PDB file of C-alpha atoms in Angstrom:
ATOM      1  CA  UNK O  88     -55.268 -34.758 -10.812  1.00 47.00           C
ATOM      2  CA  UNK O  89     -54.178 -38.065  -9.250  1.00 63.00           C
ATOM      3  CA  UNK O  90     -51.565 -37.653  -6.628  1.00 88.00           C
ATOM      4  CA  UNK O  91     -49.419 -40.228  -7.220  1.00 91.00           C
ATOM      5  CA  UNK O  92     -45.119 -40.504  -6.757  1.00 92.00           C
ATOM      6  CA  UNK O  93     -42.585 -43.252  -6.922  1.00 95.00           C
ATOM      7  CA  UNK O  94     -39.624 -44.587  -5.015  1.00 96.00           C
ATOM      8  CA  UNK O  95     -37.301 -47.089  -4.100  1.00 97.00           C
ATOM      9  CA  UNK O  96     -37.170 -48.478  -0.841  1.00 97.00           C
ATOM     10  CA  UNK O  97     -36.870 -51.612   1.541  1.00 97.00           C
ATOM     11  CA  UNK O  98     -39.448 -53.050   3.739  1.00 97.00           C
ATOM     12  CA  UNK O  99     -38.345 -52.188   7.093  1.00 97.00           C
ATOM     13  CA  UNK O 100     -41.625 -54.170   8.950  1.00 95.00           C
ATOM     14  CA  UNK O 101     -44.977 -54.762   8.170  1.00 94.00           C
ATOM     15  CA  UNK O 102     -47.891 -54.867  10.443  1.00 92.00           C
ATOM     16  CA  UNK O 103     -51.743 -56.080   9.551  1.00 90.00           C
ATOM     17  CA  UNK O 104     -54.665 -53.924   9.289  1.00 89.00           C
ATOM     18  CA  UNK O 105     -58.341 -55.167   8.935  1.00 84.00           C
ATOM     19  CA  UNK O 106     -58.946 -58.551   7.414  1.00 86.00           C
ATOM     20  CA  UNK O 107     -56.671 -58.023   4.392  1.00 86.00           C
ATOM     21  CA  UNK O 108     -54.626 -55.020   4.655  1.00 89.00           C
ATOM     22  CA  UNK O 109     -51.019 -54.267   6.224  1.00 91.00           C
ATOM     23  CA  UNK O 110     -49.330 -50.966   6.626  1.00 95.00           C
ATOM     24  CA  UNK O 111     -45.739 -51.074   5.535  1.00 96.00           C
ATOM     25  CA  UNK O 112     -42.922 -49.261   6.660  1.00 96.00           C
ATOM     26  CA  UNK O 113     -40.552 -48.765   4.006  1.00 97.00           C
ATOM     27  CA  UNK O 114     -37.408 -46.519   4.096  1.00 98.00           C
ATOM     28  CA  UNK O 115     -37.468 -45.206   0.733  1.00 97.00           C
ATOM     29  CA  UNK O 116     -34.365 -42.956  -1.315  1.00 96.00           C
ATOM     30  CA  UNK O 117     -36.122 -40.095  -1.651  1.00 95.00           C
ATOM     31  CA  UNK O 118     -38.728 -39.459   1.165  1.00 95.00           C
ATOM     32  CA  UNK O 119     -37.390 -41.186   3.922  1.00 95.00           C
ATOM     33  CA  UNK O 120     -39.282 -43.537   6.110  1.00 96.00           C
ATOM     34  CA  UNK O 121     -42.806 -43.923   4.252  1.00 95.00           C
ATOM     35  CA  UNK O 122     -45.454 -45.677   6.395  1.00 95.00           C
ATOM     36  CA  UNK O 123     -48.230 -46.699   3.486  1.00 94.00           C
ATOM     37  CA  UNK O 124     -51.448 -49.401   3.382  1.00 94.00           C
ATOM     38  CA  UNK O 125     -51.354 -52.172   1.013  1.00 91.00           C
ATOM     39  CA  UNK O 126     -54.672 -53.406  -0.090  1.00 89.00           C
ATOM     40  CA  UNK O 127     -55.418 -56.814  -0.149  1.00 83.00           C
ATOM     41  CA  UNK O 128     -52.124 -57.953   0.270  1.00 82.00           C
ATOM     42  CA  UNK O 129     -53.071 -60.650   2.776  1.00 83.00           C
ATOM     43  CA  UNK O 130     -55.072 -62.503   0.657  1.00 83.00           C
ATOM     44  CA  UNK O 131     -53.794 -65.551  -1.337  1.00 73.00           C
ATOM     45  CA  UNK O 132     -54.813 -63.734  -5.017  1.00 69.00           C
ATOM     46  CA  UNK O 133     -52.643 -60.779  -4.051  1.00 75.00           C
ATOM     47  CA  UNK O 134     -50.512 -60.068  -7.237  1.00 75.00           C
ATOM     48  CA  UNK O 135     -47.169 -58.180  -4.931  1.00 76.00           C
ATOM     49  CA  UNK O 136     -47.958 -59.610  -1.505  1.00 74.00           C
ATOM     50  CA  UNK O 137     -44.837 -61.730  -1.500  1.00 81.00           C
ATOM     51  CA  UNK O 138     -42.936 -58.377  -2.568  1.00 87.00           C
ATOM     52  CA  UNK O 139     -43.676 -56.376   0.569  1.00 91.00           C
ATOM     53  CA  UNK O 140     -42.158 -58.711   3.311  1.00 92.00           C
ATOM     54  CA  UNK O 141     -39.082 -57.312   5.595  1.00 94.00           C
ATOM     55  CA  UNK O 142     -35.644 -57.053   3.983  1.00 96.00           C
ATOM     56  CA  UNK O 143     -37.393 -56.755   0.380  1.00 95.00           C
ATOM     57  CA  UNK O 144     -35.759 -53.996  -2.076  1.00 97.00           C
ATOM     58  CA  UNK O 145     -38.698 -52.945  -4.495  1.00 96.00           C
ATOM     59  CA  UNK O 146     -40.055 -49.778  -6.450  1.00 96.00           C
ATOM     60  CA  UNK O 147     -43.366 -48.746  -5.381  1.00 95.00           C
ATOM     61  CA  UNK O 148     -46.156 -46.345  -6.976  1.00 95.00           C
ATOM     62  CA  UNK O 149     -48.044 -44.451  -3.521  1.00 94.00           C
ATOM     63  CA  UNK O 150     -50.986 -42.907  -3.937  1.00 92.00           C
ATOM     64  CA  UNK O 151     -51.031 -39.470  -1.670  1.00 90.00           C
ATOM     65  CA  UNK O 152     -54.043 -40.649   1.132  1.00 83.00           C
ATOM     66  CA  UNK O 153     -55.406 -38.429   3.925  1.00 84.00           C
ATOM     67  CA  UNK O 154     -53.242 -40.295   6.511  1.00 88.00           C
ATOM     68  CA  UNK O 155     -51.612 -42.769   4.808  1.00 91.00           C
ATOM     69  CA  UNK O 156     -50.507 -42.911   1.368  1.00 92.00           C
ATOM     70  CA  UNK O 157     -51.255 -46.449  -0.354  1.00 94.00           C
ATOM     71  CA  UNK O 158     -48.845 -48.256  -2.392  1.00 94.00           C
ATOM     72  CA  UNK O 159     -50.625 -49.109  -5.868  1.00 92.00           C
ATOM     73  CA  UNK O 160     -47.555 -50.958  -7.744  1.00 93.00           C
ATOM     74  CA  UNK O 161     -44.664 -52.706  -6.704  1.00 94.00           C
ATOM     75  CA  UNK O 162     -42.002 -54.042  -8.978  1.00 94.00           C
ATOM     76  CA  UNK O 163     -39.037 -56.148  -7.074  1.00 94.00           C
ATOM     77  CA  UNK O 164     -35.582 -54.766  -6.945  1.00 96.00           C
ATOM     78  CA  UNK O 165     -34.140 -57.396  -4.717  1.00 95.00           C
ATOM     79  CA  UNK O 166     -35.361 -59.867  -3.274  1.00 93.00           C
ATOM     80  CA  UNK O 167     -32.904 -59.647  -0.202  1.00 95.00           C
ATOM     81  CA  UNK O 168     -35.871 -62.099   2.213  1.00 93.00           C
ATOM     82  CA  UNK O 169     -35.235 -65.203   0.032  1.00 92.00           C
ATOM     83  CA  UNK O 170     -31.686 -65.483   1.127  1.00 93.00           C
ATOM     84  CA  UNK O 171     -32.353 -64.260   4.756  1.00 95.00           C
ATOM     85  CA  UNK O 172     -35.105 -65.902   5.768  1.00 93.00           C
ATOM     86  CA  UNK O 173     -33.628 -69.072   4.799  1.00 92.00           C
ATOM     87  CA  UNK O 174     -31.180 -68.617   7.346  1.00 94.00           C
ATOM     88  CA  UNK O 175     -31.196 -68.037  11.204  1.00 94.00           C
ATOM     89  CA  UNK O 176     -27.933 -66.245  11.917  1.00 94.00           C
ATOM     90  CA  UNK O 177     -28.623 -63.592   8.933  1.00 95.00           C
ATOM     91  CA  UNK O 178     -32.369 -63.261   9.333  1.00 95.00           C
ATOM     92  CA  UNK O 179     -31.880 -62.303  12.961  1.00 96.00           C
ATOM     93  CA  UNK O 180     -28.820 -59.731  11.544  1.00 96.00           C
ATOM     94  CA  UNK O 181     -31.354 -58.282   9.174  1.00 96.00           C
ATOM     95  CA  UNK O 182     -34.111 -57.214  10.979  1.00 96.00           C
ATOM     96  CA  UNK O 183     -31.624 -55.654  13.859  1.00 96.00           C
ATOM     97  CA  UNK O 184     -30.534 -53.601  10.805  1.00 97.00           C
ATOM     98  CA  UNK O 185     -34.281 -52.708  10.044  1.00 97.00           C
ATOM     99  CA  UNK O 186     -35.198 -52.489  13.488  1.00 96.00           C
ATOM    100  CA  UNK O 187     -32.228 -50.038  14.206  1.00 96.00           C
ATOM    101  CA  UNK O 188     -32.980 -48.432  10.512  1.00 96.00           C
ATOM    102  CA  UNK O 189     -36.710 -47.582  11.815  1.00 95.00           C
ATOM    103  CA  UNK O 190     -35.224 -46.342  14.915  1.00 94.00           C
ATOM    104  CA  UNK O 191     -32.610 -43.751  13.677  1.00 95.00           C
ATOM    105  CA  UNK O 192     -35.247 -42.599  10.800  1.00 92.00           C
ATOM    106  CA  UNK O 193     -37.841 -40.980  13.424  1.00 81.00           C
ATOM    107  CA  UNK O 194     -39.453 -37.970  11.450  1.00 87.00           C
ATOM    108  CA  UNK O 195     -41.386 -39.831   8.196  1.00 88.00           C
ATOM    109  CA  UNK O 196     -41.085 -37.730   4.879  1.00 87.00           C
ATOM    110  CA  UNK O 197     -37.773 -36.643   5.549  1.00 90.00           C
ATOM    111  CA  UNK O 198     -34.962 -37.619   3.062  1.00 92.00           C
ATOM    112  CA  UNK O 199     -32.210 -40.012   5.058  1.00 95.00           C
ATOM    113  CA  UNK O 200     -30.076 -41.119   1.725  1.00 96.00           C
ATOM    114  CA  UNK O 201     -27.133 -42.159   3.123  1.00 96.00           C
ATOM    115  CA  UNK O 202     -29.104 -44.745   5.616  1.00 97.00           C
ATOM    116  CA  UNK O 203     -30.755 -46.159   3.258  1.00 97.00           C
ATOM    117  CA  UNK O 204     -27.638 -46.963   1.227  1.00 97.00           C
ATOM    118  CA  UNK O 205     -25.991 -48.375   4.453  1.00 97.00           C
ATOM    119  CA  UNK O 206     -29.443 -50.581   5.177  1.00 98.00           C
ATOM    120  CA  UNK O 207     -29.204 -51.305   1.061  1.00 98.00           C
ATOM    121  CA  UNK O 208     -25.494 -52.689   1.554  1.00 97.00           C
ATOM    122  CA  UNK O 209     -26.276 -54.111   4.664  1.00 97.00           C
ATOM    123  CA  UNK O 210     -28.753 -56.178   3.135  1.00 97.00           C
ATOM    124  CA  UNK O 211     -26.601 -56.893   0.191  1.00 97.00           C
ATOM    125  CA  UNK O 212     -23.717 -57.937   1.919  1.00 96.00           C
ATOM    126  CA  UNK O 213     -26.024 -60.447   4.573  1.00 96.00           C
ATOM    127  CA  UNK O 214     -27.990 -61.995   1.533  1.00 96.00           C
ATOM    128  CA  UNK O 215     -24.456 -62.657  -0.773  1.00 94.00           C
ATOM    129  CA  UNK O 216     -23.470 -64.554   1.797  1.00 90.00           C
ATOM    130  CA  UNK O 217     -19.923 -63.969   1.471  1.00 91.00           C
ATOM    131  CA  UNK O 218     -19.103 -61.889   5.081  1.00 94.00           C
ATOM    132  CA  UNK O 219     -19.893 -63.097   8.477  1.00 95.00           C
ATOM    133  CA  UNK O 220     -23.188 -61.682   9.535  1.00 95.00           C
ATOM    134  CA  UNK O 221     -21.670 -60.628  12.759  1.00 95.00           C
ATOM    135  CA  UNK O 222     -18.878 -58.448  11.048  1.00 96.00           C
ATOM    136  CA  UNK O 223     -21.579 -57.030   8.929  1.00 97.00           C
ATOM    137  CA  UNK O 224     -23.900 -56.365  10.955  1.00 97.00           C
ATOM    138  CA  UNK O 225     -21.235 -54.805  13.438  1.00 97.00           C
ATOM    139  CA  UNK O 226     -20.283 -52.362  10.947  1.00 97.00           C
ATOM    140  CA  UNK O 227     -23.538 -51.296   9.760  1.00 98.00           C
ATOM    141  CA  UNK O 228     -23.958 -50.351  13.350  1.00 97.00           C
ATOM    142  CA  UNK O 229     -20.965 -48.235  13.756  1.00 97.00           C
ATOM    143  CA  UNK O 230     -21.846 -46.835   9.896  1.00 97.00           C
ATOM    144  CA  UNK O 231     -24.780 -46.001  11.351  1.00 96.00           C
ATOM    145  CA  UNK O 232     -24.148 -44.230  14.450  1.00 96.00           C
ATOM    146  CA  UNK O 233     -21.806 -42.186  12.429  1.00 95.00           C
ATOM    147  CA  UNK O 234     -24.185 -41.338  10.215  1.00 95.00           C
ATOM    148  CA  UNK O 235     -26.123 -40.460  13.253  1.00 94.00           C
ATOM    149  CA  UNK O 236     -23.159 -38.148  15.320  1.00 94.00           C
ATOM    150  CA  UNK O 237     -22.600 -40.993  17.253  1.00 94.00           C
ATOM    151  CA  UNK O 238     -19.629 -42.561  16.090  1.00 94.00           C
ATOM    152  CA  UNK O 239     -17.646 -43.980  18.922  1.00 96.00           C
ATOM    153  CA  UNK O 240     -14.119 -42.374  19.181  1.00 96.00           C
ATOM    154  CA  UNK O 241     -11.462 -45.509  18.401  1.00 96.00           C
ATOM    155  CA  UNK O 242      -8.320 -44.317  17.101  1.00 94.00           C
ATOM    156  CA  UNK O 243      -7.986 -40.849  19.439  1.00 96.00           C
ATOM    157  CA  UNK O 244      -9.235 -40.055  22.819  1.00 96.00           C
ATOM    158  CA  UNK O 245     -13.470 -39.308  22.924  1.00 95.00           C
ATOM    159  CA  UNK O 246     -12.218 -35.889  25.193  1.00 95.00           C
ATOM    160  CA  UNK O 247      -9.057 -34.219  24.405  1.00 95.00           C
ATOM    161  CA  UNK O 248      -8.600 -36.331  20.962  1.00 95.00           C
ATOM    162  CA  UNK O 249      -5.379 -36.855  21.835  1.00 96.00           C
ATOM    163  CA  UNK O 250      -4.169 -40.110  18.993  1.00 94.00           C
ATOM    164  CA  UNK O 251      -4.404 -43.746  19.997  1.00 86.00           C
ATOM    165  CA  UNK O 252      -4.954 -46.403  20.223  1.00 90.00           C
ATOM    166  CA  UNK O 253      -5.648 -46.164  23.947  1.00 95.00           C
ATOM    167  CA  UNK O 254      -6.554 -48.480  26.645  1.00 94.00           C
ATOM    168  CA  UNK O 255      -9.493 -47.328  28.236  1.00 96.00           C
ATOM    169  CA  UNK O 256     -12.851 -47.413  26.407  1.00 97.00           C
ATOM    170  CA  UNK O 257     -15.719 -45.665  28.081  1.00 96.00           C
ATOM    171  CA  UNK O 258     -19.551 -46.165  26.349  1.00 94.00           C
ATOM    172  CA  UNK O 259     -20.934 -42.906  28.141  1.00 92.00           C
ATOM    173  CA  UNK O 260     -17.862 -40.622  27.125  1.00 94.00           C
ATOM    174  CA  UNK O 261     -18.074 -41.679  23.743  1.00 95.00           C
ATOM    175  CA  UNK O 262     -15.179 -44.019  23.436  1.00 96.00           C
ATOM    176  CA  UNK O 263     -11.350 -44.484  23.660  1.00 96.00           C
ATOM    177  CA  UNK O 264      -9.915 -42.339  26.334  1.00 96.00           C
ATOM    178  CA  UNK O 265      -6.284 -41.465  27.186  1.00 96.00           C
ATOM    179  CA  UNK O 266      -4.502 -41.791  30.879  1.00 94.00           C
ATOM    180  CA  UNK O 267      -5.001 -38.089  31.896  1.00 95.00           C
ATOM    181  CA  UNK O 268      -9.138 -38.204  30.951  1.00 95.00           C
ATOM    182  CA  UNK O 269     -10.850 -41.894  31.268  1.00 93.00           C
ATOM    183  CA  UNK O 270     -13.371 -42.349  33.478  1.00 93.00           C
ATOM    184  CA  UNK O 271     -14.743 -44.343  35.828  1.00 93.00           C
ATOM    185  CA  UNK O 272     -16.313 -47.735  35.030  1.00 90.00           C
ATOM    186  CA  UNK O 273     -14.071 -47.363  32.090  1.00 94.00           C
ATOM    187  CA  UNK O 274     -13.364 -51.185  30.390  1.00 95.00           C
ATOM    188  CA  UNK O 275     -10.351 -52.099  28.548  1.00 96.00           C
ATOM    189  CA  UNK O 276     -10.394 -53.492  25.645  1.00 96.00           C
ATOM    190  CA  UNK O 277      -7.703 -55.377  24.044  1.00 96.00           C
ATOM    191  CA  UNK O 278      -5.639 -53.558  21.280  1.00 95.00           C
ATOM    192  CA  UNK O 279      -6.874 -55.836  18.381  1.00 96.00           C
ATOM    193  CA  UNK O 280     -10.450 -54.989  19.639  1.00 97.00           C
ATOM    194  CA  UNK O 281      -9.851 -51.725  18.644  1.00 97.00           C
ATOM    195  CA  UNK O 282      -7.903 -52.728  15.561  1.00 97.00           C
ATOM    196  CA  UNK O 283     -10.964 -54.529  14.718  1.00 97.00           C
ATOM    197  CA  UNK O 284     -13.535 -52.125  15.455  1.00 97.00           C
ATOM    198  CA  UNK O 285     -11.468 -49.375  12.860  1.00 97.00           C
ATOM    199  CA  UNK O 286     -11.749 -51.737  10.363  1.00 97.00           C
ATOM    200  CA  UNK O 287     -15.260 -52.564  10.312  1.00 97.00           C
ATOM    201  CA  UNK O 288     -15.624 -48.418  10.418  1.00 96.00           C
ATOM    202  CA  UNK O 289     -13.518 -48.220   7.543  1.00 95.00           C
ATOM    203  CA  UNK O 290     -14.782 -51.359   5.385  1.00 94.00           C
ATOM    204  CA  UNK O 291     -11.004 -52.941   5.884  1.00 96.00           C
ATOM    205  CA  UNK O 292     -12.372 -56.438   5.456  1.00 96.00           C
ATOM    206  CA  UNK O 293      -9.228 -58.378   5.564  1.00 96.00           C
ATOM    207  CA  UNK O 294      -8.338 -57.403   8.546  1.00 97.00           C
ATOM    208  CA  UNK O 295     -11.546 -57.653   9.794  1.00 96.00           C
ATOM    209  CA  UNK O 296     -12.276 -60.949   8.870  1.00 96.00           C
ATOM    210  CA  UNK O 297      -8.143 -61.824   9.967  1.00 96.00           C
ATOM    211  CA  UNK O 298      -9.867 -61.393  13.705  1.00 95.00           C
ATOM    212  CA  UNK O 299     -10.221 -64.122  15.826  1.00 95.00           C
ATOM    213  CA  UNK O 300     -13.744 -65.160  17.482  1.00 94.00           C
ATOM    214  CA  UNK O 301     -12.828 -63.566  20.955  1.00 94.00           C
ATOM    215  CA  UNK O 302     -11.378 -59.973  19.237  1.00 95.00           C
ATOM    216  CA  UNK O 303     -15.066 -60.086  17.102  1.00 95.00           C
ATOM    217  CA  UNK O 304     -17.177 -61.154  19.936  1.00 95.00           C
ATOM    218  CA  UNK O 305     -15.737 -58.071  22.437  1.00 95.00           C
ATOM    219  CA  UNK O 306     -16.099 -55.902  19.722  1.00 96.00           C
ATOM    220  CA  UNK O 307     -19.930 -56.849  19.017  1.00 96.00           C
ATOM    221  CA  UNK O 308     -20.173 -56.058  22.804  1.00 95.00           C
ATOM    222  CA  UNK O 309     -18.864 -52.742  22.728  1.00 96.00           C
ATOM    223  CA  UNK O 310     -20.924 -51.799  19.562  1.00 96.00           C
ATOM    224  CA  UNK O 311     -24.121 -52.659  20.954  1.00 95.00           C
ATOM    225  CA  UNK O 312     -23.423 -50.937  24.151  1.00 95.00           C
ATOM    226  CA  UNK O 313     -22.876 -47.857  22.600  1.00 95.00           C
ATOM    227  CA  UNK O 314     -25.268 -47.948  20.413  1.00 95.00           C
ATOM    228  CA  UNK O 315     -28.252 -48.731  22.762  1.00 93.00           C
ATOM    229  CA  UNK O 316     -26.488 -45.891  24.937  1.00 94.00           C
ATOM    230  CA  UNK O 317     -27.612 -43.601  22.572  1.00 94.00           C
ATOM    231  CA  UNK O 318     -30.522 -44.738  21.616  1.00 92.00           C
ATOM    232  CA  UNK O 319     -31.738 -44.719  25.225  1.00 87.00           C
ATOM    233  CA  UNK O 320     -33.729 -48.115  24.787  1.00 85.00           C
ATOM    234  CA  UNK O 321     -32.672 -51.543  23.988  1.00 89.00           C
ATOM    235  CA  UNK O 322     -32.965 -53.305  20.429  1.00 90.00           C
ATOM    236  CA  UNK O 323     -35.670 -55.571  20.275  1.00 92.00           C
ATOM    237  CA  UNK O 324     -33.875 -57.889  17.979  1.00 92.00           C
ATOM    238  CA  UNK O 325     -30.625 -57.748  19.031  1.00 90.00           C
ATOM    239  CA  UNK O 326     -30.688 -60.128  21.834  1.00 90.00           C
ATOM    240  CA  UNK O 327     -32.291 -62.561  19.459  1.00 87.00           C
ATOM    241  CA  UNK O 328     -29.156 -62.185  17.248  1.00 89.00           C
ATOM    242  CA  UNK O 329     -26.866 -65.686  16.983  1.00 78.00           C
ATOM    243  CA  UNK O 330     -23.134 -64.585  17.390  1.00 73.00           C
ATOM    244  CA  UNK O 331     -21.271 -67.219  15.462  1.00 67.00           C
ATOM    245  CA  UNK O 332     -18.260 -67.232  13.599  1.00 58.00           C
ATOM    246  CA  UNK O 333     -18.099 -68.744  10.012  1.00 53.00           C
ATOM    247  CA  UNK O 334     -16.170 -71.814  10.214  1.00 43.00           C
ATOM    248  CA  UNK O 335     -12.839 -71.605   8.994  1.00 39.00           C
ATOM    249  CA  UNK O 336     -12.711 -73.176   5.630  1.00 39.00           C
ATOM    250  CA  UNK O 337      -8.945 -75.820   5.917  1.00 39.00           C
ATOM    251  CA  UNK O 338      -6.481 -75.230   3.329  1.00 39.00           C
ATOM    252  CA  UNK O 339      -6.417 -77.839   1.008  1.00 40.00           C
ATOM    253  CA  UNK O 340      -2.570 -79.679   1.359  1.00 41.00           C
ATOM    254  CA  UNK O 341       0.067 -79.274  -1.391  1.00 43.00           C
ATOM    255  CA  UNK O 342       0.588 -81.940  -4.058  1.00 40.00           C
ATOM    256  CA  UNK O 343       3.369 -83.502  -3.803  1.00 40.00           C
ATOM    257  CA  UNK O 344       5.809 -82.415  -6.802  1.00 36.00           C
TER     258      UNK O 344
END
């Protein structure tokens, strides 16, 4: 009997393989991170290359291989790489997401469900268009290292968990820390840093997007410290990443009664 299972996943990166082939890596709702072979997908007759490029949410058909399984249908679920691609500031947001995805899904095969629905939304959110990619991408990350066990502490101290907010942040200690057990090389953050940084960990997006461009870009800082931190290498992507705020759209002025 044929070996053969389906799933839904998004294309996390792609690499080739022989004069026609690539081997995607997909992080998929039920199995996890999948690495599989596509056949043929590099040449111009290909009937789903277009469907297996980064940031693409499809259902696939894999046929179980010796090594790797190959992927022998794929129908498109969303086709999240239209909207990125097509722009710099989320494209470069997206594939940090993937990258840090592929990253926090080591073992392939083993079920990571609620990752991929924070990589899903991620996606989602950066292709609508309707956030600022920095915001998003911001609190995918700290979604993320929660998911992970490495949510930075912001609203208690990372020691004693004594409440907040407190002044002293420390990346190594895991975050806020009172008087009596911060650090050194502690920084200190402004309070709407923090405000900030609890919103975007709670999906509060008024008063995330209420914060001004120095408040976001501190925060973004402070995220990608930690995160790296615990990762214990840096994000390929992320330097690539174009921190920009969304210009302000001006209120239109009153008619005049």
């Amino acid at each position: 009997m044929v070996n053969l299972y389906r799933d839904t996943g998004v294309v996390l990166r792609t690499h080739k393989l022989g004069e026609a082939d690539r081997i995607v890596t997909l992080l998929t709702r039920r199995h996890g991170k999948v690495r599989a072979v596509a056949k043929g997908v590099r040449r111009t007759s290909s009937r789903f290359g277009a469907r297996l490029e980064p940031f693409g949410h499809v259902d696939l058909q894999f046929y179980t291989g010796r090594t790797l399984d190959v992927i022998t249908q794929v129908e498109t679920v969303d086709a999240f790489q239209v909207q990125l691609v097509a722009d710099y500031q989320r494209y470069t947001a997206g594939s940090a997401i993937a990258e840090t995805a592929d990253r926090l899904s080591a073992e392939e095969g083993e079920p990571v469900l609620k990752l991929y629905l924070l990589v899903v939304g991620a996606l989602r959110a950066l292709a609508g268009g309707e956030r600022d990619a920095s915001l998003v991408l911001d609190a995918f990350f700290l979604r993320a290292m929660s998911y992970a066990g490495w949510a930075p502490a912001i609203t208690e101290c990372a020691r004693c968990g004594l409440p907040g907010p407190h002044k002293a942040f420390s990346v190594s200690a895991g975050g806020s820390m009172c008087q009596d057990c911060r650090v050194p090389g502690c920084v200190h953050p402004a309070p709407e840093v923090l405000t900030l940084l609890d919103a975007l960990m709670q999906g509060e997006w008024p008063v995330a997007e209420a914060s001004l461009q120095h408040s976001r870009r501190d925060a973004s800082g402070l995220v990608a410290a930690h995160l790296q931190w615990h990762l214990e290498r840096q994000l390929r992507s992320l330097p690539l990443v174009e921190r920009r705020a969304r210009e302000a759209v001006p209120a239109r002025p009153e008619t005049a009664q």
